[in-house]
């Protein structure tokens, strides 16, 4: 029997919890926990939850959240894809030549995004190569730093204190300022903040501090952290944080340095282009084993995006004012069609129109997602042979997409 797809709501939460458990959990005893997590996350609304059914059995699920992403000073509607799964008894294939269940779930989920008018779709994959089949490209540069507290600079951090309920609006304002100036960050809505505080922060049982010298003024930085032990030593790990300037980040480092009698080191994840080692007492990341304390850095990838509406995304973005020119781009979409359009760029603003001209640049939708999000520059992609360039001038012009902050998302879904 063919797979059937059902977008469900609150009355089907028990079914949804059960199918998620059959996809991800080690035991059916986790049903109540999964059921509670659905109710505690108010970002999900009726109609956001997809259940795939065959022969009367629920065999897969996916969640489609309505979010907002900031890209080069523009806020666009974004689908957040989460909890894509096939139950353990139905993996690795469809029925009688059908596509796999997860593939059919993704096709329906992308249809839903287009129906809702989402400009981009984003997810945090278990395996990026699977989602590249649906046009998702890497769109985030992250580096996890381990910092022995002895290498951190000492200095002023007056104004740091434990957060209070009265600080919550100012913390949200800080995050929003970070969203606006960043790249590919996803807004945390009031519902999202409630979910974060009511679900993630309670579960992790950490501590929350703010840098707010004026009790009625803005929060300059915010940090939520917990500690853990490894090999009889105690470490601090930041679970979420924001800062509104490099000076505010330095004050965070000063705060962490003051804890050196309690912790051996701290873990913090930052945008991939921020050379944190330059702010440390010992700025080398060693190339061989050493006896003295040094920082270490681990780059990794997490988020992928798919561009669903090229015109709406590009015309919303703000490139550097020096970006001026014309380029025709051909993007091979994962569904088989090719999107060909011309970008007329004047002082950083883009006008998009359909084109039948020979393209100056050709690439897949996967690579286009990485180009438009600034995960890779057009020049770097050309050097690696990831795009086809018919006009060298197009590379110079499209490099402007990568001018500014690298993609880095603080939100998790």
Short mmCIF file of C-alpha atoms in Angstrom, two decimals:
data_model
loop_
_atom_site.label_atom_id
_atom_site.label_comp_id
_atom_site.label_asym_id
_atom_site.label_seq_id
_atom_site.Cartn_x
_atom_site.Cartn_y
_atom_site.Cartn_z
CA UNK A 1 0.00 0.00 0.00
CA UNK A 2 1.30 3.48 -0.89
CA UNK A 3 2.54 5.80 1.84
CA UNK A 4 0.03 8.40 3.03
CA UNK A 5 1.00 11.74 4.60
CA UNK A 6 -0.95 13.45 7.39
CA UNK A 7 -0.28 16.88 8.92
CA UNK A 8 -1.57 16.56 12.46
CA UNK A 9 -2.26 18.69 15.51
CA UNK A 10 -2.81 18.51 19.24
CA UNK A 11 -5.31 15.66 19.20
CA UNK A 12 -2.62 13.43 17.66
CA UNK A 13 0.23 14.29 20.07
CA UNK A 14 0.13 10.79 21.57
CA UNK A 15 0.65 9.30 18.10
CA UNK A 16 3.39 11.81 17.37
CA UNK A 17 5.23 11.03 20.60
CA UNK A 18 4.99 7.29 19.96
CA UNK A 19 6.35 7.50 16.41
CA UNK A 20 9.21 9.78 17.53
CA UNK A 21 10.12 7.23 20.20
CA UNK A 22 10.09 4.43 17.62
CA UNK A 23 12.41 6.53 15.47
CA UNK A 24 14.95 7.78 18.01
CA UNK A 25 14.58 6.43 21.56
CA UNK A 26 16.15 3.29 23.03
CA UNK A 27 12.96 2.26 24.85
CA UNK A 28 9.20 2.74 24.60
CA UNK A 29 9.27 3.92 28.22
CA UNK A 30 10.33 7.32 26.84
CA UNK A 31 6.88 8.07 25.40
CA UNK A 32 5.78 10.33 28.27
CA UNK A 33 9.05 12.28 28.09
CA UNK A 34 8.62 12.80 24.34
CA UNK A 35 4.98 13.73 24.80
CA UNK A 36 5.90 16.34 27.40
CA UNK A 37 8.62 17.85 25.18
CA UNK A 38 6.09 18.38 22.37
CA UNK A 39 3.77 20.30 24.67
CA UNK A 40 6.59 22.37 26.20
CA UNK A 41 7.82 23.66 22.84
CA UNK A 42 5.27 26.31 21.78
CA UNK A 43 7.09 26.94 18.48
CA UNK A 44 5.17 23.97 17.05
CA UNK A 45 1.56 24.63 16.07
CA UNK A 46 -1.28 22.49 14.75
CA UNK A 47 -0.40 21.44 11.22
CA UNK A 48 3.37 21.58 11.81
CA UNK A 49 3.72 17.85 12.48
CA UNK A 50 3.83 15.29 9.69
CA UNK A 51 3.16 11.57 10.18
CA UNK A 52 3.67 9.05 7.38
CA UNK A 53 1.40 6.01 7.50
CA UNK A 54 1.34 2.69 5.67
CA UNK A 55 -1.11 -0.20 6.15
CA UNK A 56 -2.54 1.48 9.25
CA UNK A 57 0.91 1.88 10.88
CA UNK A 58 2.70 5.15 11.65
CA UNK A 59 6.12 4.66 10.03
CA UNK A 60 7.75 8.11 9.95
CA UNK A 61 7.53 11.71 11.02
CA UNK A 62 8.83 15.23 10.41
CA UNK A 63 8.26 18.67 11.92
CA UNK A 64 8.00 21.94 9.97
CA UNK A 65 8.40 25.05 12.14
CA UNK A 66 7.66 28.61 11.00
CA UNK A 67 10.77 30.64 11.83
CA UNK A 68 12.54 33.82 10.69
CA UNK A 69 16.13 33.98 9.42
CA UNK A 70 18.34 37.04 9.10
CA UNK A 71 20.54 37.18 6.00
CA UNK A 72 22.57 40.31 5.20
CA UNK A 73 20.30 42.65 7.08
CA UNK A 74 17.06 41.09 5.87
CA UNK A 75 14.57 38.98 7.80
CA UNK A 76 12.91 36.30 5.67
CA UNK A 77 10.39 33.53 6.43
CA UNK A 78 12.23 30.30 7.14
CA UNK A 79 11.03 26.75 7.52
CA UNK A 80 12.79 24.93 10.36
CA UNK A 81 12.88 21.20 9.62
CA UNK A 82 13.26 18.95 12.65
CA UNK A 83 12.63 15.39 13.85
CA UNK A 84 12.90 13.76 10.42
CA UNK A 85 12.73 10.04 11.12
CA UNK A 86 11.65 6.60 10.01
CA UNK A 87 10.69 4.03 12.62
CA UNK A 88 13.34 1.39 13.24
CA UNK A 89 11.38 -1.38 11.48
CA UNK A 90 11.02 0.49 8.15
CA UNK A 91 14.47 1.91 7.37
CA UNK A 92 16.45 1.79 4.10
CA UNK A 93 13.84 1.80 1.41
CA UNK A 94 10.25 2.25 0.39
CA UNK A 95 7.77 -0.37 -0.69
CA UNK A 96 7.89 -2.12 -4.11
CA UNK A 97 10.21 0.33 -5.77
CA UNK A 98 9.02 3.47 -3.97
CA UNK A 99 11.48 6.04 -2.69
CA UNK A 100 12.48 5.65 0.94
CA UNK A 101 10.14 6.88 3.64
CA UNK A 102 12.48 9.67 4.77
CA UNK A 103 12.81 10.87 1.17
CA UNK A 104 9.05 11.02 0.79
CA UNK A 105 8.79 12.87 4.10
CA UNK A 106 11.27 15.49 2.86
CA UNK A 107 9.46 15.95 -0.44
CA UNK A 108 6.19 16.59 1.39
CA UNK A 109 7.93 18.88 3.89
CA UNK A 110 9.39 21.06 1.13
CA UNK A 111 5.97 21.20 -0.54
CA UNK A 112 4.59 22.47 2.76
CA UNK A 113 7.27 25.19 2.94
CA UNK A 114 6.41 26.47 -0.53
CA UNK A 115 2.71 26.40 0.31
CA UNK A 116 3.38 28.57 3.37
CA UNK A 117 5.52 31.01 1.39
CA UNK A 118 8.82 30.28 3.13
CA UNK A 119 11.86 31.79 1.40
CA UNK A 120 14.41 29.35 2.81
CA UNK A 121 14.30 26.00 4.57
CA UNK A 122 16.86 25.15 7.26
CA UNK A 123 17.80 22.05 9.21
CA UNK A 124 20.56 20.62 11.37
CA UNK A 125 21.28 17.25 9.80
CA UNK A 126 22.33 13.90 11.15
CA UNK A 127 24.09 13.36 7.81
CA UNK A 128 24.52 16.28 5.42
CA UNK A 129 24.94 14.08 2.35
CA UNK A 130 21.38 12.78 2.76
CA UNK A 131 19.86 16.26 2.72
CA UNK A 132 21.98 17.40 -0.21
CA UNK A 133 19.69 15.20 -2.33
CA UNK A 134 16.97 17.76 -1.55
CA UNK A 135 19.03 20.86 -2.33
CA UNK A 136 20.38 21.67 1.13
CA UNK A 137 23.89 23.12 1.30
CA UNK A 138 26.17 23.90 4.23
CA UNK A 139 25.41 27.31 5.71
CA UNK A 140 27.29 27.73 8.97
CA UNK A 141 30.87 28.12 10.17
CA UNK A 142 31.41 27.18 13.81
CA UNK A 143 34.49 26.65 15.98
CA UNK A 144 34.44 25.06 19.42
CA UNK A 145 37.25 26.46 21.56
CA UNK A 146 38.69 24.82 24.64
CA UNK A 147 40.28 27.45 26.87
CA UNK A 148 42.42 26.61 29.91
CA UNK A 149 41.40 29.43 32.20
CA UNK A 150 45.02 30.34 32.83
CA UNK A 151 45.42 31.59 29.24
CA UNK A 152 42.45 33.97 29.45
CA UNK A 153 43.13 37.67 29.87
CA UNK A 154 42.32 39.27 33.21
CA UNK A 155 40.47 42.55 33.39
CA UNK A 156 37.35 44.44 34.34
CA UNK A 157 33.97 42.75 34.29
CA UNK A 158 32.07 44.96 36.75
CA UNK A 159 28.41 44.70 35.93
CA UNK A 160 28.38 40.89 35.73
CA UNK A 161 25.81 39.25 37.94
CA UNK A 162 23.38 36.35 37.93
CA UNK A 163 20.39 36.98 35.70
CA UNK A 164 17.01 37.85 37.18
CA UNK A 165 13.51 37.62 35.70
CA UNK A 166 13.59 41.39 35.10
CA UNK A 167 16.52 40.88 32.71
CA UNK A 168 14.71 38.58 30.29
CA UNK A 169 13.39 41.24 27.92
CA UNK A 170 16.80 42.92 27.76
CA UNK A 171 18.46 39.56 27.05
CA UNK A 172 16.02 39.01 24.18
CA UNK A 173 16.83 42.52 22.88
CA UNK A 174 20.54 41.68 22.96
CA UNK A 175 19.95 38.53 20.92
CA UNK A 176 17.85 40.46 18.42
CA UNK A 177 20.66 43.01 17.90
CA UNK A 178 22.95 40.07 17.26
CA UNK A 179 20.48 38.62 14.74
CA UNK A 180 20.24 41.85 12.76
CA UNK A 181 23.99 42.29 12.34
CA UNK A 182 24.71 38.59 11.84
CA UNK A 183 24.31 36.13 9.00
CA UNK A 184 21.92 33.16 8.96
CA UNK A 185 20.90 33.59 12.57
CA UNK A 186 17.34 32.56 13.36
CA UNK A 187 15.15 34.76 15.53
CA UNK A 188 14.14 33.41 18.88
CA UNK A 189 10.51 34.43 19.21
CA UNK A 190 8.85 35.06 22.59
CA UNK A 191 7.49 31.51 22.25
CA UNK A 192 10.99 30.31 21.49
CA UNK A 193 12.39 31.98 24.61
CA UNK A 194 9.67 30.36 26.71
CA UNK A 195 10.52 27.00 25.20
CA UNK A 196 14.22 27.53 25.80
CA UNK A 197 13.77 28.52 29.42
CA UNK A 198 11.07 26.00 30.16
CA UNK A 199 12.61 23.04 28.37
CA UNK A 200 16.33 23.33 27.69
CA UNK A 201 17.51 25.51 30.57
CA UNK A 202 15.55 23.57 33.18
CA UNK A 203 16.76 20.25 31.78
CA UNK A 204 20.44 21.27 31.77
CA UNK A 205 20.27 22.84 35.21
CA UNK A 206 22.90 25.46 34.43
CA UNK A 207 23.55 29.04 35.51
CA UNK A 208 22.71 32.28 33.74
CA UNK A 209 24.72 35.51 34.02
CA UNK A 210 24.39 38.94 32.43
CA UNK A 211 26.67 41.91 31.95
CA UNK A 212 24.34 44.81 32.72
CA UNK A 213 26.15 47.65 34.51
CA UNK A 214 23.01 49.84 34.42
CA UNK A 215 20.01 47.92 35.85
CA UNK A 216 17.76 49.88 33.48
CA UNK A 217 20.13 49.85 30.53
CA UNK A 218 20.92 47.28 27.84
CA UNK A 219 22.44 43.89 28.52
CA UNK A 220 25.95 43.96 27.02
CA UNK A 221 26.41 40.20 27.13
CA UNK A 222 24.67 37.09 28.38
CA UNK A 223 25.84 33.58 29.12
CA UNK A 224 24.15 30.36 30.12
CA UNK A 225 26.54 27.62 31.21
CA UNK A 226 26.91 24.47 33.23
CA UNK A 227 29.85 22.47 34.48
CA UNK A 228 30.99 18.89 34.07
CA UNK A 229 33.84 16.62 35.06
CA UNK A 230 36.36 14.83 32.87
CA UNK A 231 39.32 12.87 34.26
CA UNK A 232 38.79 14.31 37.75
CA UNK A 233 38.81 17.91 36.53
CA UNK A 234 35.91 20.33 36.34
CA UNK A 235 35.16 22.28 33.19
CA UNK A 236 32.67 24.99 32.32
CA UNK A 237 30.71 24.72 29.08
CA UNK A 238 28.73 27.61 27.62
CA UNK A 239 25.39 26.37 26.31
CA UNK A 240 24.19 29.69 24.94
CA UNK A 241 25.49 33.24 24.93
CA UNK A 242 25.37 36.61 23.21
CA UNK A 243 27.55 39.71 23.15
CA UNK A 244 27.04 43.02 21.39
CA UNK A 245 30.68 43.93 20.71
CA UNK A 246 34.21 42.60 20.91
CA UNK A 247 34.67 44.61 24.11
CA UNK A 248 31.68 42.74 25.58
CA UNK A 249 33.24 39.43 24.50
CA UNK A 250 36.50 40.42 26.22
CA UNK A 251 34.57 41.11 29.41
CA UNK A 252 33.10 37.61 29.15
CA UNK A 253 36.65 36.26 28.95
CA UNK A 254 37.61 38.32 32.00
CA UNK A 255 34.67 36.81 33.89
CA UNK A 256 35.71 33.28 32.92
CA UNK A 257 39.33 34.01 33.92
CA UNK A 258 38.16 34.91 37.41
CA UNK A 259 36.85 31.33 37.87
CA UNK A 260 40.24 29.64 37.49
CA UNK A 261 40.25 28.38 41.08
CA UNK A 262 37.00 26.50 40.44
CA UNK A 263 37.38 25.29 36.85
CA UNK A 264 40.28 23.95 34.79
CA UNK A 265 38.96 25.29 31.51
CA UNK A 266 35.98 26.44 29.49
CA UNK A 267 34.36 25.38 26.23
CA UNK A 268 32.78 28.04 24.04
CA UNK A 269 31.57 27.91 20.42
CA UNK A 270 32.05 31.00 18.24
CA UNK A 271 31.71 31.99 14.58
CA UNK A 272 34.35 30.32 12.46
CA UNK A 273 36.07 33.56 11.41
CA UNK A 274 36.66 34.86 14.94
CA UNK A 275 40.33 34.28 15.87
CA UNK A 276 39.77 34.02 19.59
CA UNK A 277 43.38 32.94 20.16
CA UNK A 278 44.45 36.52 19.35
CA UNK A 279 42.81 37.68 22.60
CA UNK A 280 44.56 35.13 24.83
CA UNK A 281 47.76 35.36 26.89
CA UNK A 282 49.16 32.49 24.82
CA UNK A 283 47.93 33.00 21.28
CA UNK A 284 49.45 29.91 19.67
CA UNK A 285 47.37 26.88 18.77
CA UNK A 286 50.24 24.38 18.96
CA UNK A 287 51.29 22.19 16.07
CA UNK A 288 52.81 19.58 18.44
CA UNK A 289 52.38 18.45 22.07
CA UNK A 290 53.50 21.07 24.60
CA UNK A 291 53.67 21.18 28.38
CA UNK A 292 52.24 24.67 28.91
CA UNK A 293 48.57 25.60 28.77
CA UNK A 294 47.23 26.46 25.34
CA UNK A 295 43.87 26.79 23.65
CA UNK A 296 42.58 24.30 21.11
CA UNK A 297 40.02 24.80 18.37
CA UNK A 298 37.73 22.37 16.56
CA UNK A 299 35.87 23.67 13.48
CA UNK A 300 32.66 21.89 12.60
CA UNK A 301 29.56 22.25 10.44
CA UNK A 302 25.96 22.08 11.58
CA UNK A 303 23.22 23.94 9.72
CA UNK A 304 22.16 23.47 6.08
CA UNK A 305 19.72 25.60 4.09
CA UNK A 306 17.73 25.28 0.87
CA UNK A 307 16.76 28.43 -1.03
CA UNK A 308 13.11 28.12 -2.03
CA UNK A 309 12.49 31.57 -3.50
CA UNK A 310 15.59 33.07 -5.12
CA UNK A 311 14.04 36.41 -6.02
CA UNK A 312 12.53 37.15 -2.62
CA UNK A 313 15.75 36.25 -0.82
CA UNK A 314 18.14 38.16 -3.07
CA UNK A 315 16.00 41.29 -3.34
CA UNK A 316 15.72 41.47 0.45
CA UNK A 317 19.46 41.25 1.12
CA UNK A 318 21.78 44.25 1.62
CA UNK A 319 25.22 43.78 0.05
CA UNK A 320 28.10 46.27 0.40
CA UNK A 321 27.33 49.54 -1.39
CA UNK A 322 30.36 48.97 -3.63
CA UNK A 323 28.65 45.94 -5.22
CA UNK A 324 27.41 47.02 -8.65
CA UNK A 325 27.01 45.01 -11.85
CA UNK A 326 25.04 42.32 -13.63
CA UNK A 327 25.34 38.54 -13.55
CA UNK A 328 23.22 35.71 -14.93
CA UNK A 329 23.10 32.58 -12.80
CA UNK A 330 21.82 29.09 -13.64
CA UNK A 331 20.99 26.87 -10.67
CA UNK A 332 20.30 23.18 -11.18
CA UNK A 333 17.51 22.37 -8.73
CA UNK A 334 17.35 18.95 -7.10
CA UNK A 335 13.88 18.36 -8.60
CA UNK A 336 15.40 18.43 -12.10
CA UNK A 337 14.57 21.95 -13.32
CA UNK A 338 17.09 24.76 -13.81
CA UNK A 339 16.45 28.24 -12.38
CA UNK A 340 18.07 30.86 -14.61
CA UNK A 341 17.85 34.51 -13.63
CA UNK A 342 19.73 37.78 -13.91
CA UNK A 343 20.88 39.74 -10.89
CA UNK A 344 21.12 43.50 -11.48
CA UNK A 345 23.07 44.86 -8.53
CA UNK A 346 23.15 48.60 -7.83
CA UNK A 347 24.89 49.94 -4.74
CA UNK A 348 24.35 46.69 -2.88
CA UNK A 349 20.68 46.12 -3.72
CA UNK A 350 19.66 43.32 -6.07
CA UNK A 351 16.90 43.18 -8.66
CA UNK A 352 16.15 39.67 -9.98
CA UNK A 353 14.49 38.87 -13.28
CA UNK A 354 14.06 35.64 -15.31
CA UNK A 355 16.62 35.24 -18.09
CA UNK A 356 17.15 33.16 -21.21
CA UNK A 357 20.73 34.41 -21.67
CA UNK A 358 23.73 32.14 -21.42
CA UNK A 359 24.65 31.98 -17.74
CA UNK A 360 27.81 33.60 -16.38
CA UNK A 361 27.87 31.06 -13.57
CA UNK A 362 26.33 27.60 -13.15
CA UNK A 363 26.01 25.50 -10.01
CA UNK A 364 23.75 23.13 -8.12
CA UNK A 365 21.15 24.31 -5.62
CA UNK A 366 23.35 22.75 -2.93
CA UNK A 367 26.32 24.95 -3.86
CA UNK A 368 24.11 28.00 -4.36
CA UNK A 369 22.85 27.64 -0.78
CA UNK A 370 26.46 27.80 0.43
CA UNK A 371 27.29 30.76 -1.84
CA UNK A 372 24.28 32.88 -0.91
CA UNK A 373 24.73 32.15 2.81
CA UNK A 374 28.47 33.04 2.66
CA UNK A 375 29.55 29.60 3.82
CA UNK A 376 31.95 29.75 0.84
CA UNK A 377 32.88 32.59 -1.51
CA UNK A 378 32.44 32.34 -5.25
CA UNK A 379 36.20 32.61 -5.71
CA UNK A 380 36.89 29.73 -3.29
CA UNK A 381 34.18 27.62 -4.93
CA UNK A 382 35.72 28.28 -8.35
CA UNK A 383 39.19 27.28 -7.17
CA UNK A 384 37.79 24.01 -5.83
CA UNK A 385 35.93 23.29 -9.06
CA UNK A 386 32.54 23.42 -7.33
CA UNK A 387 30.94 25.85 -9.78
CA UNK A 388 31.19 26.42 -13.52
CA UNK A 389 32.31 29.93 -14.39
CA UNK A 390 31.74 31.25 -17.91
CA UNK A 391 32.53 34.87 -17.05
CA UNK A 392 35.35 35.66 -14.57
CA UNK A 393 33.71 39.00 -13.78
CA UNK A 394 30.75 37.12 -12.28
CA UNK A 395 33.03 35.71 -9.58
CA UNK A 396 34.16 39.17 -8.50
CA UNK A 397 30.58 40.35 -8.29
CA UNK A 398 29.25 37.30 -6.45
CA UNK A 399 32.11 37.50 -3.95
CA UNK A 400 30.11 40.38 -2.45
CA UNK A 401 27.70 37.77 -1.06
CA UNK A 402 30.51 36.67 1.26
CA UNK A 403 31.50 40.15 2.48
CA UNK A 404 30.47 40.48 6.10
CA UNK A 405 29.90 38.08 8.99
CA UNK A 406 30.13 34.36 8.28
CA UNK A 407 26.98 32.27 8.78
CA UNK A 408 26.49 31.37 12.43
CA UNK A 409 23.22 30.38 14.10
CA UNK A 410 22.60 30.50 17.84
CA UNK A 411 19.12 28.99 17.65
CA UNK A 412 18.62 25.20 17.76
CA UNK A 413 15.64 23.27 16.50
#
